[in-house]
């Protein structure tokens, strides 16, 4: 359960406003989509949630905990697949995942069990013991997801998870996210692709120019904008078609 | 922190470039270079001193006695080149001795007889030959001078008002220390080289691979992640240092020390003491390089920064080589300078006050910890985390 209210973040001593005023909530057992054109402030918002950036003002609460007061506890509760998904090329996929497991403080037996389970769910058996050097984008994303979820977190943040993936991998990733939702987890993903939110998300939060343009279910958004398709609704709600072609 | 350490060590052990550069080339560079150079130099000098001197003489007929004496000393007299100056300029001859026509006249008149040694002193290899020719001529000159005095009933000692002797207190070991004056420099360079790749790979490299941001999302205080990286870097630096010292001990053992009349005080006991003295410098090097590399966005950028910093340990070493001064207590409080001073004193075999070990170790460790503490705060800056912007 995430509650964010009136988040604001600027860079270069206030000259660049990345996030102006963002409030939204994400509930357990739901997939919440942050939809917005490139540069709208999605990544910055997520970075504030996973504690790598401190907001200039506004407040965040994840399961009742403030990331700024107890960042380590927040990091234990979150599973994050950030925009940068660098792996260690000289280590095998299993070693990459195990490293994060150890950093999460998992014991040996626990760790081995979790890895085996994730290998099974994400269908990584073929390449789990190969060095990640030369992995395809799809394989890399799977490893990045597995290492983010190694500690079985209740809340999961994903920044543009389908970026660079082919159709088949995207499909299996969606199934996986729905599975996480069915397990009662709180899933938040950011994307600029409309079909993705339409297919996956229970709630949609549209961000443009660092502000919330609209929030609600797909039907609510259609209703509010008076449009027939989500794409038209999106254009209407953010006030331009900028970023849609990206 | 231990997880970070062991992962970085494993990760870098898998990189052949690291193994080659850090653990093989790094430690071997110094010993092989210097062992080889010293052996070669000693051999060359010995050869030049022992080989019969071949000397081209112009106007040998003007001083047959001198030329005959030279031949009896074992000098091989060569026929004169057509143009002696040109021959020397062309480096066809190292040295040409010219005896002018007026030699005999001056000789008979009891005046100093003129002789010309034609050589180019800017050519370094002619130095030995010139001094050998000078040596022969001095000897001849003194013999004839003494004979002339004795013929007039004067004791030759009258021309020697002072009998000077140098009481040389140097020992073969301390003379060996002179040869080993380069050692501190190579040891410190080894430490910096050993930590260089690792420092860059764990910071700038991590950022370039875009694996830094996900790494920092793990529930670990950021300073601990940095500490793990520093520990791994220091570990590699220490490994390089240990290997380098062992290589030095072996390389110096192979030098023809007897021929040079020196003894090199570099056995495993000295190497072990040197290791302890330099160990804090490994942390210092690691922290310094990590700080620099953490600011760089890419591996290449970091390499260019670090390349310049690697000159830092050279400054005290070169200063001591150019201006060899007496070791003083204050020097042992200056990090990097103190390692230089201490190693120099060790290889000279002189007594070192225990306090100097203490001050060297303490000052370097404190400075290194200070740098490490600075490094520990670096990942609190968002600027250094994100790969873009």
Coordinates of C-alpha atoms in Angstrom, one line a residue, chain B:
Chain B
X1 CA 29.5 -5.5 3.3
X2 CA 31.2 -8.9 3.2
X3 CA 28.8 -9.8 0.4
X4 CA 29.8 -6.8 -1.6
X5 CA 33.5 -7.6 -1.0
X6 CA 33.3 -11.2 -2.0
X7 CA 31.2 -10.4 -5.1
X8 CA 33.6 -7.8 -6.3
X9 CA 36.6 -10.1 -5.8
X10 CA 34.9 -12.9 -7.6
X11 CA 33.7 -10.6 -10.4
X12 CA 37.2 -9.2 -11.0
X13 CA 38.9 -12.5 -10.7
X14 CA 36.9 -13.6 -13.7
X15 CA 38.3 -10.8 -15.8
X16 CA 41.4 -11.9 -17.5
X17 CA 42.5 -8.3 -18.1
X18 CA 42.5 -7.7 -14.3
X19 CA 44.4 -10.8 -13.6
X20 CA 47.0 -10.0 -16.3
X21 CA 47.4 -6.3 -15.4
X22 CA 47.0 -6.4 -11.7
X23 CA 48.4 -9.6 -10.6
X24 CA 51.0 -10.4 -13.2
X25 CA 52.2 -7.4 -15.1
X26 CA 52.0 -5.0 -12.2
X27 CA 54.2 -6.9 -9.7
X28 CA 56.6 -8.0 -12.4
X29 CA 57.2 -4.7 -14.1
X30 CA 59.5 -3.2 -11.5
X31 CA 61.7 -6.2 -10.7
X32 CA 62.1 -7.3 -14.3
X33 CA 62.8 -3.8 -15.5
X34 CA 65.3 -3.0 -12.8
X35 CA 66.9 -6.4 -12.5
X36 CA 67.4 -6.4 -16.3
X37 CA 68.7 -2.9 -16.4
X38 CA 71.1 -3.2 -13.5
X39 CA 72.5 -6.5 -14.8
X40 CA 73.0 -5.0 -18.2
X41 CA 74.6 -1.8 -16.8
X42 CA 77.1 -3.7 -14.6
X43 CA 78.1 -6.0 -17.5
X44 CA 78.6 -3.1 -19.8
X45 CA 80.7 -1.1 -17.3
X46 CA 82.8 -4.2 -16.5
X47 CA 83.3 -4.9 -20.2
X48 CA 84.4 -1.4 -20.9
X49 CA 86.8 -1.3 -18.1
X50 CA 88.3 -4.7 -18.8
X51 CA 88.5 -4.8 -22.6
X52 CA 91.8 -3.6 -24.0
X53 CA 91.7 0.0 -24.8
X54 CA 92.0 0.7 -28.5
X55 CA 93.4 4.2 -29.2
X56 CA 93.9 6.0 -32.5
X57 CA 97.0 8.2 -32.2
X58 CA 97.8 11.1 -34.6
X59 CA 101.5 12.0 -34.8
X60 CA 102.7 8.9 -32.9
X61 CA 106.2 9.6 -34.4
X62 CA 106.4 12.8 -32.3
X63 CA 106.4 10.9 -29.0
X64 CA 107.7 7.3 -29.5
X65 CA 108.5 6.8 -25.8
X66 CA 105.0 7.7 -24.7
X67 CA 103.4 5.5 -27.4
X68 CA 105.8 2.7 -26.5
X69 CA 104.9 3.0 -22.8
X70 CA 101.2 3.0 -23.7
X71 CA 101.7 -0.2 -25.7
X72 CA 103.5 -1.8 -22.7
X73 CA 100.4 -0.9 -20.6
X74 CA 98.3 -3.0 -23.0
X75 CA 96.8 -0.2 -25.0
X76 CA 96.3 -1.2 -28.7
X77 CA 97.6 1.7 -30.8
X78 CA 95.5 2.2 -33.9
X79 CA 96.6 4.1 -37.1
X80 CA 95.2 7.6 -37.2
X81 CA 92.1 8.4 -39.2
X82 CA 92.5 10.9 -42.0
X83 CA 90.4 13.6 -40.3
X84 CA 90.4 12.9 -36.6
X85 CA 87.7 15.5 -35.8
X86 CA 85.4 14.1 -38.4
X87 CA 86.0 10.6 -37.3
X88 CA 84.9 11.5 -33.8
X89 CA 81.9 13.4 -35.1
X90 CA 80.9 10.4 -37.2
X91 CA 81.4 8.3 -34.1
X92 CA 83.8 6.1 -36.1
X93 CA 86.3 6.7 -33.2
X94 CA 85.4 7.3 -29.6
X95 CA 88.6 9.1 -28.7
X96 CA 91.6 10.2 -30.8
X97 CA 94.9 11.2 -29.2
X98 CA 96.8 13.8 -31.1
X99 CA 100.5 14.5 -30.5
X100 CA 101.4 17.8 -32.1
X101 CA 104.8 18.4 -33.7
X102 CA 106.0 20.8 -30.9
X103 CA 105.6 17.9 -28.3
X104 CA 109.3 16.9 -28.6
X105 CA 110.5 20.4 -28.4
X106 CA 108.6 21.3 -25.3
X107 CA 109.5 18.0 -23.7
X108 CA 113.2 18.6 -24.2
X109 CA 112.9 22.1 -22.9
X110 CA 111.3 20.8 -19.7
X111 CA 108.0 22.6 -20.4
X112 CA 104.6 20.9 -20.2
X113 CA 104.3 19.1 -23.5
X114 CA 100.9 19.6 -25.3
X115 CA 98.6 16.6 -26.0
X116 CA 95.1 16.7 -27.4
X117 CA 92.4 14.2 -26.5
X118 CA 89.7 14.6 -29.2
X119 CA 86.3 13.4 -28.1
X120 CA 82.7 14.4 -27.8
X121 CA 81.7 14.4 -24.1
X122 CA 78.1 14.7 -24.9
X123 CA 78.1 11.1 -26.0
X124 CA 77.6 9.3 -22.8
X125 CA 79.2 6.1 -23.7
X126 CA 82.6 7.7 -24.3
X127 CA 82.9 8.8 -20.6
X128 CA 84.6 5.6 -19.6
X129 CA 87.1 5.7 -22.5
X130 CA 88.0 9.3 -21.9
X131 CA 88.7 8.7 -18.2
X132 CA 90.8 5.6 -19.1
X133 CA 92.9 7.6 -21.5
X134 CA 93.2 10.3 -18.9
X135 CA 94.2 7.7 -16.3
X136 CA 97.1 6.3 -18.5
X137 CA 98.3 9.8 -19.3
X138 CA 98.2 10.9 -15.7
X139 CA 100.2 7.8 -14.7
X140 CA 102.8 8.5 -17.3
X141 CA 103.0 12.1 -16.4
X142 CA 103.5 11.3 -12.7
X143 CA 106.2 8.7 -13.4
X144 CA 108.2 11.1 -15.6
X145 CA 107.7 14.0 -13.1
X146 CA 109.0 11.9 -10.3
X147 CA 112.0 10.7 -12.3
X148 CA 112.9 14.3 -13.2
X149 CA 112.8 15.3 -9.5
X150 CA 114.9 12.3 -8.5
X151 CA 117.5 13.2 -11.1
X152 CA 117.8 16.6 -9.5
X153 CA 118.0 15.0 -6.0
X154 CA 114.6 16.1 -4.8
X155 CA 112.3 13.6 -3.1
X156 CA 109.1 13.3 -5.1
X157 CA 107.0 13.4 -1.8
X158 CA 107.8 17.2 -1.7
X159 CA 105.2 17.7 -4.4
X160 CA 102.7 15.8 -2.3
X161 CA 102.1 18.1 0.7
X162 CA 98.9 16.3 1.6
X163 CA 98.4 12.6 1.9
X164 CA 94.6 12.3 1.8
X165 CA 92.7 9.2 2.5
X166 CA 88.9 8.6 2.5
X167 CA 87.8 6.4 5.3
X168 CA 84.8 4.8 3.7
X169 CA 82.3 3.6 6.3
X170 CA 79.9 2.4 3.8
X171 CA 79.2 -1.3 3.9
X172 CA 78.3 -3.5 1.0
X173 CA 74.8 -3.3 2.4
X174 CA 74.6 0.4 2.5
X175 CA 76.1 0.7 -1.0
X176 CA 73.4 -1.7 -2.0
X177 CA 70.9 0.6 -0.5
X178 CA 72.1 3.3 -3.0
X179 CA 71.2 1.0 -5.8
X180 CA 67.9 0.2 -4.3
X181 CA 67.0 3.9 -4.0
X182 CA 64.5 3.3 -6.8
X183 CA 62.7 0.6 -4.8
X184 CA 60.2 2.8 -2.9
X185 CA 59.0 4.3 -6.1
X186 CA 58.4 1.0 -7.7
X187 CA 56.7 -0.4 -4.7
X188 CA 54.3 2.5 -4.4
X189 CA 53.5 2.4 -8.1
X190 CA 52.8 -1.2 -7.7
X191 CA 50.2 -0.4 -5.0
X192 CA 48.5 2.2 -7.2
X193 CA 48.5 0.0 -10.2
X194 CA 47.1 -2.8 -8.2
X195 CA 44.1 -0.8 -7.0
X196 CA 43.6 1.1 -10.2
X197 CA 41.5 -1.3 -12.2
X198 CA 39.4 -2.4 -9.3
X199 CA 38.7 1.1 -8.2
X200 CA 37.4 2.1 -11.6
X201 CA 35.5 -1.1 -12.2
X202 CA 33.6 -1.0 -8.9
X203 CA 32.6 2.6 -9.2
X204 CA 32.7 4.2 -12.7
X205 CA 32.3 0.7 -14.3
X206 CA 29.3 -0.1 -12.1
X207 CA 27.8 3.2 -13.2
X208 CA 28.5 2.6 -16.8
X209 CA 26.9 -0.9 -16.7
X210 CA 23.9 0.7 -15.1
X211 CA 24.0 -1.6 -12.2
X212 CA 24.7 1.0 -9.5
X213 CA 21.1 2.2 -9.1
X214 CA 19.7 -1.3 -8.6
X215 CA 22.5 -2.1 -6.3
X216 CA 21.8 0.8 -4.0
X217 CA 18.1 -0.2 -3.7
X218 CA 19.2 -3.1 -1.5
X219 CA 18.7 -2.5 2.2
X220 CA 22.2 -1.7 3.1
X221 CA 23.6 1.6 4.3
X222 CA 25.4 3.2 1.4
X223 CA 28.6 3.6 3.2
X224 CA 28.7 -0.2 3.7
X225 CA 28.4 -0.8 0.0
X226 CA 31.3 1.6 -0.5
X227 CA 33.2 0.0 2.3
X228 CA 32.8 -3.4 0.6
X229 CA 34.1 -2.0 -2.7
X230 CA 37.0 -0.3 -0.9
X231 CA 37.9 -3.4 0.9
X232 CA 37.9 -5.4 -2.3
X233 CA 40.1 -2.7 -4.0
X234 CA 42.5 -2.7 -1.0
X235 CA 42.6 -6.4 -1.1
X236 CA 43.8 -6.4 -4.7
X237 CA 46.3 -3.6 -3.9
X238 CA 47.7 -5.7 -1.1
X239 CA 47.9 -8.8 -3.3
X240 CA 49.7 -6.9 -5.9
X241 CA 52.0 -5.4 -3.3
X242 CA 52.8 -8.8 -1.8
X243 CA 53.5 -10.4 -5.2
X244 CA 55.6 -7.4 -6.2
X245 CA 57.7 -7.6 -3.1
X246 CA 58.3 -11.4 -3.6
X247 CA 59.2 -10.7 -7.3
X248 CA 61.7 -8.0 -6.2
X249 CA 63.3 -10.3 -3.7
X250 CA 63.8 -12.9 -6.4
X251 CA 64.9 -10.5 -9.0
X252 CA 67.4 -8.8 -6.8
X253 CA 68.7 -12.2 -5.7
X254 CA 69.7 -12.8 -9.3
X255 CA 71.8 -9.7 -9.7
X256 CA 75.6 -10.1 -10.0
X257 CA 76.0 -8.3 -6.6
X258 CA 79.5 -9.7 -6.0
X259 CA 80.8 -8.0 -9.1
X260 CA 79.3 -4.7 -8.0
X261 CA 80.9 -5.1 -4.6
X262 CA 77.5 -4.5 -2.9
X263 CA 75.1 -6.5 -1.0
X264 CA 71.4 -6.0 -1.5
X265 CA 69.6 -6.0 1.8
X266 CA 66.3 -7.3 0.4
X267 CA 65.4 -10.6 1.8
X268 CA 62.0 -11.9 2.9
X269 CA 62.4 -10.4 6.4
X270 CA 62.9 -6.9 4.9
X271 CA 60.1 -7.5 2.4
X272 CA 57.7 -8.4 5.2
X273 CA 58.6 -5.2 7.1
X274 CA 58.1 -3.2 3.9
X275 CA 54.8 -4.9 3.4
X276 CA 53.6 -3.7 6.8
X277 CA 54.9 -0.2 6.2
X278 CA 53.2 0.1 2.8
X279 CA 50.0 -1.7 3.7
X280 CA 48.2 1.4 4.9
X281 CA 49.2 3.1 1.6
X282 CA 47.2 0.4 -0.2
X283 CA 44.1 1.6 1.6
X284 CA 45.1 5.2 0.9
X285 CA 45.6 4.5 -2.8
X286 CA 42.3 2.5 -3.0
X287 CA 40.3 5.3 -1.3
X288 CA 41.9 8.1 -3.4
X289 CA 41.3 6.3 -6.7
X290 CA 37.8 5.3 -5.7
X291 CA 36.9 8.9 -4.9
X292 CA 38.1 10.0 -8.2
X293 CA 36.6 7.2 -10.2
X294 CA 33.2 7.6 -8.5
X295 CA 32.9 11.0 -10.0
X296 CA 33.5 9.7 -13.5
X297 CA 30.6 8.6 -15.7
X298 CA 32.5 6.0 -17.7
X299 CA 35.4 3.7 -17.5
X300 CA 37.4 5.8 -19.9
X301 CA 36.8 9.0 -18.1
X302 CA 37.9 7.5 -14.9
X303 CA 41.0 6.1 -16.5
X304 CA 42.1 9.6 -17.6
X305 CA 41.6 11.0 -14.0
X306 CA 43.3 8.1 -12.4
X307 CA 46.2 8.2 -14.9
X308 CA 47.1 11.6 -13.5
X309 CA 46.8 10.7 -9.9
X310 CA 49.2 7.8 -10.4
X311 CA 51.9 10.4 -10.6
X312 CA 51.2 11.4 -7.0
X313 CA 53.4 8.7 -5.4
X314 CA 56.2 9.6 -7.8
X315 CA 56.6 13.1 -6.3
X316 CA 58.2 12.1 -3.0
X317 CA 60.2 9.3 -4.6
X318 CA 61.6 11.5 -7.3
X319 CA 62.3 14.3 -4.8
X320 CA 64.3 11.8 -2.7
X321 CA 66.2 10.6 -5.8
X322 CA 67.0 14.0 -7.0
X323 CA 67.8 15.6 -3.7
X324 CA 68.8 12.8 -1.3
X325 CA 68.5 14.2 2.2
X326 CA 68.9 12.8 5.6
X327 CA 65.9 10.9 7.0
X328 CA 64.3 13.1 9.7
X329 CA 61.4 12.4 12.1
X330 CA 59.0 14.8 10.5
X331 CA 59.2 12.9 7.2
X332 CA 57.8 9.8 8.8
X333 CA 54.6 11.8 9.5
X334 CA 54.0 12.6 5.9
X335 CA 52.0 9.8 4.1
X336 CA 53.8 8.4 1.0
X337 CA 57.0 10.3 1.8
X338 CA 57.3 8.2 4.9
X339 CA 57.1 4.9 3.0
X340 CA 59.9 6.2 0.8
X341 CA 62.1 7.2 3.7
X342 CA 61.4 4.0 5.6
X343 CA 62.1 1.6 2.7
X344 CA 65.3 3.5 1.9
X345 CA 66.5 3.2 5.5
X346 CA 65.5 -0.5 5.5
X347 CA 67.5 -1.5 2.4
X348 CA 70.5 0.5 3.7
X349 CA 70.4 -1.8 6.7
X350 CA 70.5 1.1 9.2
X351 CA 68.9 1.1 12.6
X352 CA 65.4 2.5 12.4
X353 CA 63.8 4.0 15.6
X354 CA 60.7 2.0 16.5
X355 CA 58.8 5.3 16.8
X356 CA 59.3 5.8 13.1
X357 CA 57.5 2.6 12.3
X358 CA 54.7 3.9 14.5
X359 CA 54.5 7.3 13.0
X360 CA 54.6 6.0 9.5
X361 CA 51.9 3.4 10.1
X362 CA 49.8 5.8 12.1
X363 CA 49.9 8.8 9.9
X364 CA 49.3 6.9 6.7
X365 CA 46.5 4.9 8.2
X366 CA 44.8 8.0 9.6
X367 CA 45.0 9.8 6.3
X368 CA 43.8 6.7 4.4
X369 CA 40.8 6.3 6.8
X370 CA 40.0 10.0 6.3
X371 CA 39.9 9.4 2.5
X372 CA 37.9 6.3 3.0
X373 CA 35.4 8.2 5.1
X374 CA 35.0 10.7 2.4
X375 CA 34.5 7.9 -0.1
X376 CA 31.9 6.4 2.2
X377 CA 29.7 9.5 1.8
X378 CA 29.9 9.7 -1.9
X379 CA 26.9 7.6 -2.7
X380 CA 24.7 10.0 -0.7
X381 CA 25.0 12.3 -3.7
X382 CA 22.3 11.5 -6.3
X383 CA 24.5 13.0 -8.9
X384 CA 27.0 10.1 -8.6
X385 CA 24.3 7.4 -8.8
X386 CA 22.3 7.8 -11.9
X387 CA 23.8 6.9 -15.2
X388 CA 22.1 9.7 -17.0
X389 CA 21.7 13.2 -15.5

